[in-house]
Amino acid sequence: MPADPSDRVADTSVPIHPPIAARWSPRAFDPAAEVTEDELTALLEAARWAPTWGQRQPVRFVVGRRGGAVFDDLAGLLRRGNSYATSAGALILLSADEGEDERTSLYSAVDAGAAMDSLIIEAVSRGLIAHPMAGFDVAGATAAFALGDALRPLVMIAVGRLASYAEVAPEIAERDQRPRHRLPLEEIVVRIDP
């Protein structure tokens, strides 16, 4: 496995925007590399400007940089299978205000997905790596950050720089070497005009 993920570009039927094609979810975070305040601000700005239903803007973030108390609190919420993320330069908890009805709840999840994607694509465009995770203690996050009933924690995103595969645990290197795969367009597009 090379130290640079550039060979992991998505195999697409036509060229797509390079940061989207280059996006993947490595687990090999460099524990010595930092994510700067400016980089984090750029990621959060990208998420803030993602599409939002009816200008509702229901997405909220808890952000911790490695070495800080918030990072430690977020890392303590990770399930064992995501412990590799403790080497990331930053952890970001993304939550959404689901509102008071089913329709608002549905669109808050759509907004959250758009914000997550914008954040991750911005990370890739800046030479960072990012890995979204569902494996964390949701109830613990709600309590630890006093999110209350209004905000639902949805995903935690590890952000950092790619480590050398010579310096990561063999199981991390093995998982990151697995081929990238998506269903072909023919299997996911229900109908398209010729």
CSV table of C-alpha atoms in Angstrom, one decimal:
chain,number,residue,atom,x,y,z
A,1,MET,CA,0.0,0.0,0.0
A,2,PRO,CA,1.6,3.3,-1.0
A,3,ALA,CA,1.8,6.2,1.5
A,4,ASP,CA,-0.2,8.4,-0.9
A,5,PRO,CA,-3.9,7.5,-1.6
A,6,SER,CA,-3.7,9.1,-5.0
A,7,ASP,CA,-4.0,5.6,-6.7
A,8,ARG,CA,-7.3,5.0,-4.9
A,9,VAL,CA,-9.2,7.4,-7.2
A,10,ALA,CA,-12.8,6.1,-8.0
A,11,ASP,CA,-13.2,4.2,-11.2
A,12,THR,CA,-16.0,6.2,-12.9
A,13,SER,CA,-17.7,5.9,-16.3
A,14,VAL,CA,-16.9,9.6,-17.0
A,15,PRO,CA,-14.5,11.9,-15.2
A,16,ILE,CA,-15.9,13.6,-12.0
A,17,HIS,CA,-14.7,16.4,-9.8
A,18,PRO,CA,-11.2,15.3,-8.6
A,19,PRO,CA,-11.8,15.7,-4.8
A,20,ILE,CA,-14.9,13.6,-5.1
A,21,ALA,CA,-13.1,10.9,-7.1
A,22,ALA,CA,-10.2,11.0,-4.6
A,23,ARG,CA,-12.5,10.7,-1.5
A,24,TRP,CA,-12.2,7.5,0.4
A,25,SER,CA,-12.3,6.6,4.1
A,26,PRO,CA,-8.8,5.6,5.3
A,27,ARG,CA,-8.2,4.5,8.8
A,28,ALA,CA,-4.4,5.2,8.9
A,29,PHE,CA,-4.2,8.5,10.6
A,30,ASP,CA,-0.8,10.1,11.3
A,31,PRO,CA,-0.8,10.5,15.1
A,32,ALA,CA,1.9,13.2,14.9
A,33,ALA,CA,0.2,15.4,12.2
A,34,GLU,CA,-1.9,18.3,13.2
A,35,VAL,CA,-5.1,19.8,11.7
A,36,THR,CA,-4.8,23.6,11.9
A,37,GLU,CA,-7.4,25.9,13.2
A,38,ASP,CA,-7.7,27.4,9.7
A,39,GLU,CA,-8.2,24.0,8.2
A,40,LEU,CA,-10.9,23.1,10.6
A,41,THR,CA,-12.6,26.5,10.0
A,42,ALA,CA,-12.6,25.8,6.3
A,43,LEU,CA,-14.2,22.4,6.8
A,44,LEU,CA,-16.9,23.8,9.0
A,45,GLU,CA,-17.5,26.7,6.5
A,46,ALA,CA,-17.9,24.1,3.7
A,47,ALA,CA,-20.4,22.3,5.9
A,48,ARG,CA,-22.2,25.5,6.8
A,49,TRP,CA,-22.7,26.4,3.1
A,50,ALA,CA,-24.1,22.9,2.2
A,51,PRO,CA,-27.7,22.9,0.9
A,52,THR,CA,-30.4,23.2,3.6
A,53,TRP,CA,-34.1,22.6,3.3
A,54,GLY,CA,-36.1,25.9,3.7
A,55,GLN,CA,-33.0,27.7,5.1
A,56,ARG,CA,-33.6,25.7,8.3
A,57,GLN,CA,-29.9,25.0,9.0
A,58,PRO,CA,-30.5,22.2,11.5
A,59,VAL,CA,-26.9,20.9,11.6
A,60,ARG,CA,-24.6,21.5,14.7
A,61,PHE,CA,-21.0,20.5,15.4
A,62,VAL,CA,-18.9,19.6,18.4
A,63,VAL,CA,-15.2,19.9,17.4
A,64,GLY,CA,-12.1,18.7,19.2
A,65,ARG,CA,-8.5,18.9,18.2
A,66,ARG,CA,-6.1,16.1,19.4
A,67,GLY,CA,-4.6,17.1,22.7
A,68,GLY,CA,-7.7,19.0,23.8
A,69,ALA,CA,-10.4,18.0,26.3
A,70,VAL,CA,-13.2,18.0,23.7
A,71,PHE,CA,-11.2,15.7,21.5
A,72,ASP,CA,-10.6,13.4,24.5
A,73,ASP,CA,-14.4,13.4,25.3
A,74,LEU,CA,-15.2,12.6,21.7
A,75,ALA,CA,-12.6,9.9,21.5
A,76,GLY,CA,-14.0,8.3,24.7
A,77,LEU,CA,-17.3,7.9,22.9
A,78,LEU,CA,-16.0,5.8,20.0
A,79,ARG,CA,-16.8,2.1,19.8
A,80,ARG,CA,-13.8,-0.2,20.0
A,81,GLY,CA,-13.9,-0.8,16.2
A,82,ASN,CA,-13.2,2.9,15.6
A,83,SER,CA,-10.3,3.3,18.0
A,84,TYR,CA,-8.0,4.0,15.1
A,85,ALA,CA,-9.6,7.5,15.0
A,86,THR,CA,-7.9,8.5,18.2
A,87,SER,CA,-4.8,9.1,16.0
A,88,ALA,CA,-6.7,11.7,13.9
A,89,GLY,CA,-5.9,15.3,14.2
A,90,ALA,CA,-9.5,16.2,14.9
A,91,LEU,CA,-12.8,14.6,15.7
A,92,ILE,CA,-16.1,16.3,14.7
A,93,LEU,CA,-19.5,15.3,16.0
A,94,LEU,CA,-22.3,16.2,13.6
A,95,SER,CA,-25.8,16.5,15.1
A,96,ALA,CA,-29.1,17.7,13.7
A,97,ASP,CA,-32.1,19.4,15.1
A,98,GLU,CA,-34.9,17.0,13.9
A,99,GLY,CA,-37.7,19.4,14.5
A,100,GLU,CA,-41.2,18.7,15.6
A,101,ASP,CA,-42.6,16.6,12.7
A,102,GLU,CA,-41.7,13.7,10.4
A,103,ARG,CA,-41.1,15.9,7.4
A,104,THR,CA,-38.7,18.2,9.2
A,105,SER,CA,-36.9,15.2,10.7
A,106,LEU,CA,-36.5,13.7,7.3
A,107,TYR,CA,-35.0,16.9,5.8
A,108,SER,CA,-32.8,17.5,8.8
A,109,ALA,CA,-31.1,14.1,8.0
A,110,VAL,CA,-30.8,15.2,4.3
A,111,ASP,CA,-29.2,18.4,5.4
A,112,ALA,CA,-26.8,16.5,7.8
A,113,GLY,CA,-25.7,14.3,4.9
A,114,ALA,CA,-25.1,17.2,2.7
A,115,ALA,CA,-23.1,19.0,5.4
A,116,MET,CA,-21.0,15.9,6.1
A,117,ASP,CA,-20.2,15.4,2.4
A,118,SER,CA,-19.3,19.1,1.9
A,119,LEU,CA,-17.0,18.9,5.0
A,120,ILE,CA,-15.3,15.7,3.7
A,121,ILE,CA,-14.8,16.9,0.1
A,122,GLU,CA,-13.3,20.2,1.5
A,123,ALA,CA,-10.9,18.0,3.6
A,124,VAL,CA,-9.8,16.0,0.6
A,125,SER,CA,-9.3,19.2,-1.5
A,126,ARG,CA,-6.9,20.4,1.3
A,127,GLY,CA,-4.9,17.2,1.3
A,128,LEU,CA,-6.5,15.9,4.5
A,129,ILE,CA,-8.2,12.5,5.0
A,130,ALA,CA,-11.6,12.0,6.7
A,131,HIS,CA,-13.5,9.0,7.9
A,132,PRO,CA,-17.2,9.2,9.0
A,133,MET,CA,-18.3,6.8,11.7
A,134,ALA,CA,-21.6,5.7,13.1
A,135,GLY,CA,-19.9,3.6,15.8
A,136,PHE,CA,-20.0,5.8,18.9
A,137,ASP,CA,-22.1,6.2,22.0
A,138,VAL,CA,-25.0,8.4,20.9
A,139,ALA,CA,-26.6,8.7,24.4
A,140,GLY,CA,-23.2,9.4,25.9
A,141,ALA,CA,-22.6,12.2,23.3
A,142,THR,CA,-26.0,13.7,24.1
A,143,ALA,CA,-25.1,13.7,27.8
A,144,ALA,CA,-21.4,14.8,27.5
A,145,PHE,CA,-22.2,17.8,25.4
A,146,ALA,CA,-25.6,18.7,26.9
A,147,LEU,CA,-27.3,18.4,23.5
A,148,GLY,CA,-30.7,17.8,25.1
A,149,ASP,CA,-33.7,16.4,23.2
A,150,ALA,CA,-33.5,18.9,20.3
A,151,LEU,CA,-30.2,17.6,18.8
A,152,ARG,CA,-29.6,14.1,17.6
A,153,PRO,CA,-26.0,13.0,17.2
A,154,LEU,CA,-25.7,11.3,13.8
A,155,VAL,CA,-22.1,10.8,12.8
A,156,MET,CA,-18.6,11.4,14.1
A,157,ILE,CA,-15.9,12.4,11.5
A,158,ALA,CA,-12.2,11.8,12.0
A,159,VAL,CA,-10.0,14.2,10.1
A,160,GLY,CA,-6.2,14.2,9.8
A,161,ARG,CA,-3.4,13.3,7.5
A,162,LEU,CA,-2.5,9.9,6.1
A,163,ALA,CA,0.1,7.9,8.0
A,164,SER,CA,2.8,5.8,6.5
A,165,TYR,CA,1.5,2.3,6.2
A,166,ALA,CA,4.8,1.0,7.5
A,167,GLU,CA,3.9,2.6,10.9
A,168,VAL,CA,0.3,1.5,11.4
A,169,ALA,CA,-1.1,-1.7,12.8
A,170,PRO,CA,-1.3,-4.5,10.2
A,171,GLU,CA,-5.1,-4.7,10.6
A,172,ILE,CA,-5.4,-1.0,9.7
A,173,ALA,CA,-3.2,-1.4,6.6
A,174,GLU,CA,-5.1,-4.5,5.6
A,175,ARG,CA,-8.5,-2.8,5.8
A,176,ASP,CA,-7.2,0.3,3.9
A,177,GLN,CA,-5.9,-2.0,1.1
A,178,ARG,CA,-9.3,-3.5,0.4
A,179,PRO,CA,-10.6,-2.6,-3.1
A,180,ARG,CA,-13.0,0.3,-3.4
A,181,HIS,CA,-16.4,-0.8,-4.7
A,182,ARG,CA,-19.7,0.7,-5.7
A,183,LEU,CA,-22.6,-0.8,-7.5
A,184,PRO,CA,-22.6,0.1,-11.2
A,185,LEU,CA,-24.8,2.9,-12.4
A,186,GLU,CA,-27.0,0.3,-14.1
A,187,GLU,CA,-28.0,-1.1,-10.7
A,188,ILE,CA,-28.7,2.2,-9.0
A,189,VAL,CA,-30.3,4.4,-11.6
A,190,VAL,CA,-34.0,3.5,-11.8
A,191,ARG,CA,-34.7,5.5,-14.9
A,192,ILE,CA,-33.0,8.1,-17.1
A,193,ASP,CA,-34.1,9.8,-20.2
A,194,PRO,CA,-32.0,9.0,-23.3
